[in-house]
CSV table of C-alpha atoms in Angstrom, one decimal:
chain,number,residue,atom,x,y,z
A,1,MET,CA,-13.0,-11.9,14.9
A,2,ASP,CA,-15.2,-9.0,15.9
A,3,PHE,CA,-14.3,-5.6,13.9
A,4,ARG,CA,-16.5,-3.4,15.2
A,5,LYS,CA,-15.3,-3.8,19.0
A,6,LEU,CA,-11.8,-3.7,17.3
A,7,ILE,CA,-12.7,-0.9,16.0
A,8,LYS,CA,-13.9,1.1,19.6
A,9,GLU,CA,-10.9,-0.5,21.3
A,10,PHE,CA,-8.8,2.4,20.1
A,11,GLU,CA,-11.6,5.1,21.2
A,12,ASN,CA,-9.6,7.8,23.6
A,13,CYS,CA,-6.4,6.1,23.0
A,14,PRO,CA,-3.5,7.3,24.8
A,15,CYS,CA,-1.4,8.6,22.2
A,16,GLY,CA,-4.0,11.3,22.5
A,17,GLN,CA,-5.5,11.0,18.3
A,18,LYS,CA,-8.5,10.6,17.2
A,19,HIS,CA,-8.8,7.2,15.7
A,20,GLU,CA,-11.8,6.6,13.9
A,21,CYS,CA,-12.9,4.1,11.1
A,22,ALA,CA,-16.0,4.8,9.2
A,23,ILE,CA,-16.7,0.9,8.4
A,24,GLY,CA,-20.4,0.1,9.1
A,25,ASN,CA,-20.4,-3.7,8.8
A,26,ILE,CA,-18.1,-6.0,7.7
A,27,ARG,CA,-19.7,-9.4,6.2
A,28,ILE,CA,-17.0,-12.3,5.9
A,29,GLY,CA,-18.7,-16.1,4.8
A,30,SER,CA,-19.0,-18.6,2.6
A,31,GLY,CA,-21.4,-18.3,-0.2
A,32,ILE,CA,-22.8,-15.1,0.7
A,33,THR,CA,-22.5,-13.5,-2.7
A,34,ALA,CA,-26.4,-14.3,-2.9
A,35,ASP,CA,-26.9,-12.1,0.2
A,36,THR,CA,-25.2,-8.9,-1.2
A,37,GLY,CA,-27.8,-6.7,-2.4
A,38,GLU,CA,-29.7,-8.2,1.4
A,39,ILE,CA,-26.8,-6.9,3.1
A,40,LEU,CA,-26.9,-3.3,1.1
A,41,LYS,CA,-30.8,-2.7,2.1
A,42,GLU,CA,-29.2,-4.0,5.9
A,43,ASN,CA,-26.9,-0.6,5.9
A,44,ASN,CA,-29.2,1.3,4.2
A,45,PHE,CA,-27.7,2.0,0.8
A,46,PRO,CA,-29.5,3.9,-1.8
A,47,LYS,CA,-31.5,2.7,-4.6
A,48,LYS,CA,-29.5,3.6,-7.7
A,49,ILE,CA,-26.2,2.2,-7.7
A,50,LEU,CA,-23.4,1.9,-10.0
A,51,LEU,CA,-21.9,-1.6,-10.4
A,52,VAL,CA,-17.6,-1.3,-11.2
A,53,ALA,CA,-15.8,-4.0,-12.1
A,54,ASP,CA,-13.8,-5.9,-14.5
A,55,ARG,CA,-14.5,-8.8,-17.2
A,56,VAL,CA,-12.1,-11.2,-14.4
A,57,THR,CA,-13.7,-9.8,-11.5
A,58,LEU,CA,-17.4,-9.7,-12.4
A,59,LYS,CA,-17.1,-13.6,-13.8
A,60,ALA,CA,-15.8,-14.4,-10.1
A,61,ALA,CA,-18.9,-13.2,-8.4
A,62,ASP,CA,-21.2,-15.0,-10.4
A,63,GLY,CA,-24.8,-14.4,-8.9
A,64,ILE,CA,-23.9,-11.0,-7.8
A,65,GLU,CA,-26.0,-9.2,-9.9
A,66,GLU,CA,-28.5,-11.3,-9.5
A,67,SER,CA,-28.8,-10.4,-5.7
A,68,LEU,CA,-28.9,-7.1,-6.7
A,69,ARG,CA,-33.1,-7.3,-7.1
A,70,GLY,CA,-34.9,-4.0,-5.5
A,71,PHE,CA,-32.0,-1.9,-6.9
A,72,GLU,CA,-31.5,0.5,-9.5
A,73,THR,CA,-28.3,-0.8,-11.2
A,74,GLU,CA,-26.2,0.5,-13.9
A,75,LEU,CA,-22.7,-1.6,-14.6
A,76,LEU,CA,-19.3,-0.2,-15.7
A,77,ILE,CA,-17.4,-3.0,-16.1
A,78,TYR,CA,-13.9,-2.9,-18.0
A,79,ASP,CA,-12.1,-5.3,-19.6
A,80,THR,CA,-9.5,-4.8,-17.5
A,81,LEU,CA,-8.1,-2.7,-14.7
A,82,ARG,CA,-4.7,-3.1,-13.9
A,83,VAL,CA,-4.0,0.5,-13.6
A,84,ALA,CA,-6.0,3.1,-11.5
A,85,THR,CA,-6.1,6.5,-13.1
A,86,MET,CA,-7.5,10.1,-12.7
A,87,ALA,CA,-9.7,9.8,-15.5
A,88,ASP,CA,-10.9,6.3,-14.1
A,89,VAL,CA,-11.9,8.5,-11.1
A,90,LYS,CA,-13.6,10.6,-13.1
A,91,ARG,CA,-15.2,8.4,-15.2
A,92,ILE,CA,-17.4,7.2,-12.2
A,93,GLU,CA,-17.6,10.6,-10.9
A,94,GLY,CA,-19.8,11.5,-13.8
A,95,TYR,CA,-22.5,8.6,-12.7
A,96,LEU,CA,-22.4,9.8,-9.7
A,97,ASP,CA,-23.2,13.6,-10.8
A,98,ARG,CA,-26.3,11.7,-12.8
A,99,GLY,CA,-27.9,10.8,-9.6
A,100,ILE,CA,-26.2,7.8,-8.6
A,101,GLY,CA,-26.6,6.9,-4.8
A,102,GLY,CA,-23.7,5.0,-4.0
A,103,VAL,CA,-21.3,2.1,-5.8
A,104,LEU,CA,-20.7,-1.2,-5.3
A,105,ALA,CA,-17.0,-2.2,-6.4
A,106,VAL,CA,-16.5,-5.9,-6.8
A,107,GLY,CA,-12.4,-6.7,-6.6
A,108,THR,CA,-10.0,-5.0,-5.3
A,109,GLY,CA,-7.1,-3.2,-6.6
A,110,SER,CA,-7.6,-0.8,-8.8
A,111,VAL,CA,-11.0,-1.0,-9.0
A,112,HIS,CA,-11.4,-0.5,-5.5
A,113,ASP,CA,-9.2,2.5,-5.7
A,114,ILE,CA,-11.1,4.8,-8.4
A,115,CYS,CA,-14.2,3.9,-6.3
A,116,ARG,CA,-12.7,5.1,-3.4
A,117,LEU,CA,-11.6,8.5,-4.3
A,118,ALA,CA,-14.6,9.0,-6.4
A,119,CYS,CA,-17.3,8.2,-3.4
A,120,ALA,CA,-15.1,10.3,-1.6
A,121,ASN,CA,-14.9,13.3,-4.1
A,122,ARG,CA,-18.8,13.2,-4.2
A,123,GLY,CA,-19.6,12.3,-0.6
A,124,LYS,CA,-21.6,8.9,-1.4
A,125,PRO,CA,-21.6,5.0,0.2
A,126,LEU,CA,-19.8,2.7,-1.3
A,127,CYS,CA,-19.3,-0.9,-1.0
A,128,LEU,CA,-16.4,-3.3,-1.2
A,129,PHE,CA,-17.6,-7.1,-2.9
A,130,ALA,CA,-13.3,-8.1,-2.7
A,131,THR,CA,-12.9,-11.3,-4.9
A,132,ALA,CA,-9.0,-11.8,-4.2
A,133,ALA,CA,-6.8,-11.2,-1.1
A,134,SER,CA,-4.3,-9.1,-3.3
A,135,MET,CA,-3.8,-6.1,-1.2
A,136,ASP,CA,-4.7,-4.1,2.2
A,137,GLY,CA,-6.3,-0.9,1.6
A,138,PHE,CA,-9.6,-2.4,2.0
A,139,ALA,CA,-10.3,0.0,4.7
A,140,SER,CA,-7.7,2.7,4.3
A,141,TYR,CA,-8.4,6.2,3.8
A,142,SER,CA,-5.9,6.8,0.6
A,143,ALA,CA,-5.9,5.9,-2.3
A,144,PRO,CA,-2.8,5.6,-5.0
A,145,ILE,CA,-4.3,7.2,-8.9
A,146,VAL,CA,-2.1,7.4,-11.6
A,147,ASP,CA,-2.3,11.0,-13.4
A,148,ASN,CA,-0.4,11.9,-15.7
A,149,ASN,CA,2.1,9.3,-15.4
A,150,PHE,CA,2.8,10.2,-11.6
A,151,LYS,CA,1.4,8.0,-9.1
A,152,ILE,CA,0.0,10.0,-6.1
A,153,THR,CA,-1.7,9.0,-3.1
A,154,TYR,CA,-5.1,11.0,-2.6
A,155,PRO,CA,-7.2,11.5,0.4
A,156,ALA,CA,-10.2,9.0,-0.3
A,157,LYS,CA,-12.5,6.8,2.2
A,158,CYS,CA,-12.5,4.0,3.3
A,159,PRO,CA,-16.2,1.7,2.3
A,160,GLU,CA,-19.2,1.6,4.6
A,161,VAL,CA,-19.8,-1.6,3.8
A,162,ILE,CA,-17.3,-4.4,3.0
A,163,ILE,CA,-18.2,-8.2,1.9
A,164,ALA,CA,-15.7,-11.2,1.2
A,165,ASP,CA,-17.2,-14.8,0.0
A,166,THR,CA,-14.3,-16.9,1.2
A,167,LYS,CA,-15.2,-19.5,-1.7
A,168,ILE,CA,-14.2,-16.6,-3.9
A,169,LEU,CA,-11.2,-16.1,-1.8
A,170,ALA,CA,-9.8,-19.4,-1.7
A,171,ALA,CA,-10.8,-20.0,-5.6
A,172,ALA,CA,-8.6,-17.1,-6.7
A,173,PRO,CA,-5.7,-16.9,-8.6
A,174,LYS,CA,-2.1,-18.2,-7.1
A,175,ALA,CA,-0.3,-15.2,-8.2
A,176,LEU,CA,-3.1,-12.9,-6.4
A,177,LYS,CA,-2.7,-14.7,-3.4
A,178,SER,CA,0.8,-14.1,-3.1
A,179,ALA,CA,0.5,-10.7,-4.5
A,180,GLY,CA,-1.7,-10.3,-1.3
A,181,PHE,CA,1.3,-11.8,1.0
A,182,GLY,CA,4.1,-9.8,-0.5
A,183,ASP,CA,2.1,-6.8,0.2
A,184,MET,CA,2.1,-7.9,3.8
A,185,ALA,CA,5.7,-8.3,4.3
A,186,ALA,CA,6.0,-5.2,3.3
A,187,LYS,CA,4.5,-4.1,6.4
A,188,TYR,CA,7.9,-4.7,8.3
A,189,VAL,CA,9.8,-1.9,6.3
A,190,ALA,CA,6.9,0.5,6.8
A,191,LEU,CA,7.1,0.2,10.6
A,192,ILE,CA,10.8,0.6,10.3
A,193,ASP,CA,10.4,3.9,8.2
A,194,TRP,CA,7.7,5.3,10.6
A,195,ARG,CA,9.3,4.7,13.9
A,196,VAL,CA,12.0,6.0,12.7
A,197,SER,CA,10.5,9.3,11.2
A,198,ASN,CA,9.2,9.9,14.9
A,199,LEU,CA,12.4,9.1,16.4
A,200,LEU,CA,14.2,11.9,14.2
A,201,SER,CA,11.4,14.2,12.7
A,202,GLY,CA,8.9,13.7,15.4
A,203,GLU,CA,6.2,13.1,13.1
A,204,SER,CA,2.8,11.6,14.5
A,205,TYR,CA,2.9,8.2,15.5
A,206,CYS,CA,1.0,5.7,18.0
A,207,GLU,CA,2.6,2.5,19.5
A,208,ARG,CA,-0.9,0.9,19.4
A,209,VAL,CA,-2.0,0.9,15.8
A,210,ALA,CA,1.9,0.2,14.9
A,211,ALA,CA,1.4,-3.1,16.9
A,212,LEU,CA,-1.9,-3.5,15.2
A,213,THR,CA,-0.6,-3.6,12.0
A,214,GLU,CA,2.5,-5.8,13.2
A,215,TYR,CA,0.0,-8.0,14.8
A,216,ALA,CA,-1.5,-8.5,11.6
A,217,ALA,CA,2.0,-8.7,9.3
A,218,ASP,CA,3.1,-11.5,11.6
A,219,ALA,CA,-0.4,-13.4,11.6
A,220,VAL,CA,-0.5,-13.4,7.6
A,221,MET,CA,3.0,-14.5,7.9
A,222,ARG,CA,2.4,-17.6,9.9
A,223,MET,CA,0.2,-18.5,7.2
A,224,ALA,CA,2.8,-18.8,4.7
A,225,ASP,CA,2.7,-22.5,3.9
A,226,GLN,CA,-1.5,-22.1,3.0
A,227,ILE,CA,-1.6,-18.9,1.2
A,228,THR,CA,-2.0,-20.2,-2.2
A,229,ALA,CA,-4.2,-23.6,-1.1
A,230,ASP,CA,-7.8,-23.4,-2.1
A,231,ASP,CA,-8.9,-23.5,1.6
A,232,GLU,CA,-11.4,-20.7,2.7
A,233,ALA,CA,-10.6,-21.0,6.4
A,234,ALA,CA,-7.2,-19.9,5.5
A,235,ALA,CA,-8.4,-17.6,2.8
A,236,ALA,CA,-11.2,-15.8,5.2
A,237,LYS,CA,-7.4,-15.4,8.0
A,238,VAL,CA,-5.8,-13.9,5.4
A,239,PHE,CA,-8.3,-11.6,4.3
A,240,GLU,CA,-9.2,-10.3,8.1
A,241,GLY,CA,-5.4,-9.7,8.4
A,242,LEU,CA,-5.4,-7.5,5.5
A,243,LEU,CA,-8.2,-5.8,6.7
A,244,LEU,CA,-6.4,-5.1,10.1
A,245,THR,CA,-3.8,-3.2,8.0
A,246,GLY,CA,-5.9,-1.6,6.3
A,247,ILE,CA,-8.0,-0.2,9.8
A,248,ALA,CA,-4.4,0.8,11.0
A,249,MET,CA,-4.8,3.1,8.4
A,250,SER,CA,-7.6,4.2,8.9
A,251,PHE,CA,-7.2,5.1,12.4
A,252,THR,CA,-3.8,7.4,10.9
A,253,LYS,CA,-5.9,8.4,8.2
A,254,THR,CA,-2.5,8.0,6.3
A,255,SER,CA,-0.8,4.9,4.9
A,256,ARG,CA,1.8,5.2,7.3
A,257,PRO,CA,1.4,2.1,9.0
A,258,GLY,CA,0.9,0.0,6.1
A,259,SER,CA,3.6,1.7,3.5
A,260,GLY,CA,7.5,2.9,3.5
A,261,CYS,CA,10.0,3.4,0.7
A,262,GLU,CA,9.3,-0.2,-0.3
A,263,HIS,CA,6.1,1.0,-1.9
A,264,ILE,CA,7.4,4.3,-3.4
A,265,MET,CA,10.1,2.3,-4.8
A,266,ALA,CA,7.4,-0.2,-6.4
A,267,HIS,CA,5.5,3.0,-7.7
A,268,TYR,CA,8.7,4.9,-9.0
A,269,MET,CA,8.7,1.6,-11.2
A,270,GLU,CA,5.6,1.7,-12.1
A,271,CYS,CA,5.2,5.3,-13.2
A,272,LYS,CA,8.4,4.7,-15.5
A,273,GLU,CA,7.0,1.7,-17.0
A,274,LEU,CA,4.1,3.5,-17.6
A,275,LEU,CA,6.1,6.3,-19.6
A,276,GLU,CA,7.0,3.8,-21.6
A,277,ASN,CA,3.6,1.8,-22.3
A,278,LYS,CA,3.7,-0.9,-20.4
A,279,ILE,CA,1.7,-2.6,-18.0
A,280,PRO,CA,2.9,-3.1,-14.5
A,281,ASN,CA,3.1,-6.0,-12.4
A,282,PHE,CA,0.3,-7.0,-10.0
A,283,HIS,CA,1.5,-4.5,-7.3
A,284,GLY,CA,2.1,-6.6,-4.7
A,285,GLU,CA,4.3,-8.8,-6.9
A,286,ASP,CA,7.0,-5.8,-7.0
A,287,VAL,CA,6.1,-4.3,-3.7
A,288,GLY,CA,7.4,-7.9,-2.6
A,289,VAL,CA,10.8,-7.8,-4.0
A,290,THR,CA,11.2,-4.1,-3.0
A,291,THR,CA,10.5,-5.1,0.5
A,292,LEU,CA,13.2,-8.0,0.0
A,293,VAL,CA,15.9,-5.0,-1.0
A,294,MET,CA,14.8,-2.9,1.6
A,295,LEU,CA,14.9,-5.4,4.6
A,296,LYS,CA,18.4,-6.1,3.0
A,297,ILE,CA,19.8,-2.8,2.9
A,298,TYR,CA,18.5,-2.2,6.3
A,299,GLY,CA,20.3,-5.0,7.7
A,300,GLU,CA,23.4,-3.5,6.1
A,301,LEU,CA,23.3,-1.0,9.0
A,302,LEU,CA,23.6,-3.4,11.2
A,303,LYS,CA,27.0,-3.9,11.0
A,304,PHE,CA,28.5,-0.6,11.2
A,305,PRO,CA,29.2,0.6,15.0
A,306,SER,CA,28.4,3.9,14.4
A,307,VAL,CA,27.5,6.6,11.5
A,308,LYS,CA,29.0,9.7,10.2
A,309,CYS,CA,26.3,12.0,8.6
A,310,HIS,CA,26.1,15.1,6.7
A,311,ALA,CA,23.5,17.4,4.7
A,312,GLU,CA,21.4,15.7,2.6
A,313,LYS,CA,23.5,16.3,-0.9
A,314,ASN,CA,21.3,16.3,-4.0
A,315,ASP,CA,22.6,16.9,-7.9
A,316,TRP,CA,19.1,18.4,-9.0
A,317,GLU,CA,19.7,18.6,-12.2
A,318,LYS,CA,20.4,14.9,-12.2
A,319,ILE,CA,17.5,14.0,-10.6
A,320,GLU,CA,15.0,15.8,-13.0
A,321,ARG,CA,17.0,14.3,-16.1
A,322,MET,CA,16.2,10.5,-14.4
A,323,TYR,CA,12.7,11.6,-13.5
A,324,GLY,CA,12.0,13.3,-17.4
A,325,PRO,CA,8.5,14.1,-17.8
A,326,LEU,CA,7.6,13.5,-14.1
A,327,ALA,CA,10.3,16.1,-13.2
A,328,GLN,CA,7.6,18.7,-12.7
A,329,GLU,CA,5.3,16.6,-9.9
A,330,MET,CA,8.9,15.7,-8.3
A,331,LYS,CA,9.5,19.1,-7.5
A,332,LYS,CA,6.4,19.8,-5.8
A,333,LEU,CA,7.5,17.3,-3.1
A,334,ASN,CA,10.9,18.7,-2.7
A,335,PHE,CA,11.2,22.7,-3.2
A,336,PRO,CA,11.3,24.8,-1.3
A,337,GLU,CA,12.8,22.8,1.3
A,338,THR,CA,13.2,19.0,1.3
A,339,ILE,CA,11.8,16.3,3.7
A,340,THR,CA,15.7,16.3,5.1
A,341,SER,CA,15.8,19.7,5.8
A,342,ASP,CA,15.1,20.2,9.8
A,343,ILE,CA,17.5,16.7,10.5
A,344,PRO,CA,20.5,18.0,11.4
A,345,ALA,CA,23.3,15.4,10.6
A,346,GLY,CA,24.4,15.1,14.6
A,347,ARG,CA,20.5,14.0,15.1
A,348,ILE,CA,20.8,10.9,13.6
A,349,GLU,CA,24.6,10.0,15.1
A,350,ASP,CA,23.4,10.2,18.4
A,351,ASN,CA,20.3,8.1,17.5
A,352,PHE,CA,21.9,5.6,15.2
A,353,ALA,CA,22.0,2.9,17.8
A,354,LYS,CA,17.9,3.7,18.5
A,355,ILE,CA,17.9,3.2,14.6
A,356,GLN,CA,19.4,0.0,14.4
A,357,GLU,CA,17.2,-1.5,17.0
A,358,ILE,CA,14.3,-0.3,15.5
A,359,VAL,CA,15.6,-2.2,12.4
A,360,ARG,CA,16.2,-5.4,14.7
A,361,SER,CA,12.5,-5.2,15.8
A,362,VAL,CA,10.8,-6.9,12.5
A,363,PRO,CA,11.9,-10.0,11.0
A,364,SER,CA,15.4,-9.8,8.9
A,365,TYR,CA,15.7,-10.4,5.4
A,366,GLU,CA,16.5,-14.1,5.6
A,367,THR,CA,13.5,-14.9,7.8
A,368,VAL,CA,11.1,-13.0,5.3
A,369,LYS,CA,12.4,-14.2,2.0
A,370,ASP,CA,11.8,-17.5,2.9
A,371,LEU,CA,8.6,-17.0,4.0
A,372,MET,CA,7.6,-15.4,1.0
A,373,ARG,CA,9.5,-18.4,-1.0
A,374,ARG,CA,6.6,-20.9,0.8
A,375,ALA,CA,3.9,-18.3,0.0
A,376,GLY,CA,4.9,-18.4,-3.9
A,377,CYS,CA,5.9,-15.2,-4.1
A,378,LYS,CA,8.3,-13.8,-6.7
A,379,LEU,CA,11.4,-12.6,-4.8
A,380,THR,CA,14.6,-11.2,-7.5
A,381,ARG,CA,14.3,-8.9,-10.1
A,382,LYS,CA,15.2,-11.4,-12.4
A,383,ASP,CA,11.0,-12.7,-11.2
A,384,ILE,CA,9.1,-9.4,-12.2
A,385,GLY,CA,11.3,-8.6,-15.2
A,386,LYS,CA,13.3,-5.5,-13.8
A,387,SER,CA,17.3,-5.2,-15.2
A,388,GLU,CA,19.9,-4.3,-12.9
A,389,ALA,CA,20.1,-0.8,-14.0
A,390,PHE,CA,16.5,-0.1,-13.6
A,391,MET,CA,16.6,-1.1,-9.9
A,392,LYS,CA,19.3,0.6,-9.1
A,393,GLU,CA,17.7,3.9,-10.7
A,394,SER,CA,14.9,3.0,-8.3
A,395,LEU,CA,16.8,2.0,-5.5
A,396,ILE,CA,18.5,5.8,-5.9
A,397,TYR,CA,15.9,8.0,-6.8
A,398,HIS,CA,12.5,6.8,-5.8
A,399,VAL,CA,13.0,8.7,-2.5
A,400,TYR,CA,12.2,12.3,-4.0
A,401,MET,CA,8.5,10.6,-5.1
A,402,ARG,CA,7.2,11.2,-2.2
A,403,ARG,CA,8.0,14.2,1.1
A,404,ARG,CA,7.8,11.5,3.7
A,405,LEU,CA,10.5,10.2,5.6
A,406,SER,CA,12.2,6.7,5.6
A,407,LEU,CA,15.3,5.5,6.4
A,408,ARG,CA,16.3,5.1,3.5
A,409,ARG,CA,16.1,8.4,2.3
A,410,LEU,CA,18.2,9.1,5.9
A,411,MET,CA,21.0,6.9,4.3
A,412,ASN,CA,21.5,9.6,1.5
A,413,MET,CA,23.0,11.5,4.7
A,414,MET,CA,25.2,8.9,6.4
A,415,GLU,CA,28.8,8.1,4.9
A,416,LEU,CA,28.3,4.8,4.2
A,417,ASN,CA,31.2,3.7,1.8
A,418,GLY,CA,29.0,3.2,-1.2
A,419,LEU,CA,26.3,0.8,0.0
A,420,ILE,CA,23.1,2.2,-1.9
A,421,GLU,CA,25.7,2.7,-5.5
A,422,GLU,CA,27.4,-0.8,-4.9
A,423,PHE,CA,24.1,-2.7,-3.8
A,424,THR,CA,23.7,-5.4,-5.7
A,425,PHE,CA,20.0,-7.2,-6.3
A,426,ASP,CA,19.2,-11.0,-6.4
C-alpha cells in the first residue's frame, strides 16, 4: 500500500479540517531488520540515538543493534513493560536532555507509548520498529499513559519512521496477534460513539476519516481465520490495517476514530487493578471483551421503538467512592459541567431513530463475536479474569473517566428499564 499517496489524498478534505500525518517513511518487508540503520540514515536521523525496548522485544528484533553501525547508541532495556507510566516518560526525557538526538522504539504498546510522549515533549524524532501487530496506535498523535494510577490520553506524536519486518510480525506470540484483532474490532464501537456525538453535540467529524477507519477494520476482520497463523503475507496485511486506523487518528489529532467507550471501560478496569498492584492483561484482550459488551448493549437499543429521556442524574458521592484514590482526577473531567450538560433530553428523543441507524451501520455483536472467536481472541469476562461484580462496576462507572461523549454515557439519560443495571456478562 502506498501510504504517502493515501495521506496526500486527504489534503484539502471537503470537511474543512486540516488532515496531517507526520510519518515520513513506512517500510514493511521480509527480513528488513538488518536494514534498520540504513533506513534511519536515509531519513536523516541524528547520530546519537536511544534504543528503547524490553528483553522480549529486543530478542525478537535480533540483529537490530548490529544494524546501527555509524550511530552512537545508548540502550534503555526493560525486563518487561506492560504498563506505560509517566515515570518512564520522564526517564526517556532525561536521556534526551543529555544530548540524545532521537529514539528508536523497539516494540509496540507501552514501549512505543512512552517514547511517543517523551519525543513529543522534547521535540525529538522517533522511529518505531514494530515487533507485533498488537495495537493500532502506531501513527496516532496521542498516547495513553498512567500517572498516579490514572490512565490519561496525552497529546503525543506519531513516528517519523515506521519499520516492520514481516518475519518478526508473523512469529509474534498468538496472544499478541489476537489482542491486535480485538483492538481492531473496537473500531466499530468507536465509530458509533463518534457519529452519535457528532449528531447530538456537533462534535467535529469527518466522514472520509470515519470511512478509512471502517475500511481498515473490515479488512482486518476478513482476516479472522489467518490472524494466528505464522504467515508473513497475512501479518503484513493486518499490520497495514492497524496502520490505517493510526493514520485516521493522526488526521483528527485525537483517538476518536479508533477508540470509544469500550477503550475507556478497559482503562477503568486497568486503573483499578493497578491500585491493587495487579498487572493488567494485554490491552487488546480487555478491549476485545469490552467491545463485545458495548456492541451487545447498543444492540439492545434496537428493540426500543422510542425512548423517553431526562437530564443526567449522577450520585457524585457514590461515584467518588467508587473511584477512590482516582476521584480527584475524575472530578477534573466532570466539574463544573459534565459532558452531557449541553445535551437536551428532547434532542435524544427526537434523534433516537437516527441513533439506531448508526448502531445498525456496523457489524452486530453476534457477527463480531464469531470473528473474534475465529481469531483466537478472548471473549468473556472469565477469559480475562474479571468477576461479574467488577465488570458491572466498570460498565456503570467508566463513563466519568474521560470528558468524551459516548452513546453509553447518553444511556444515563434514557429510561431503559434497568438495562445497564441488570445487564449480565457472558
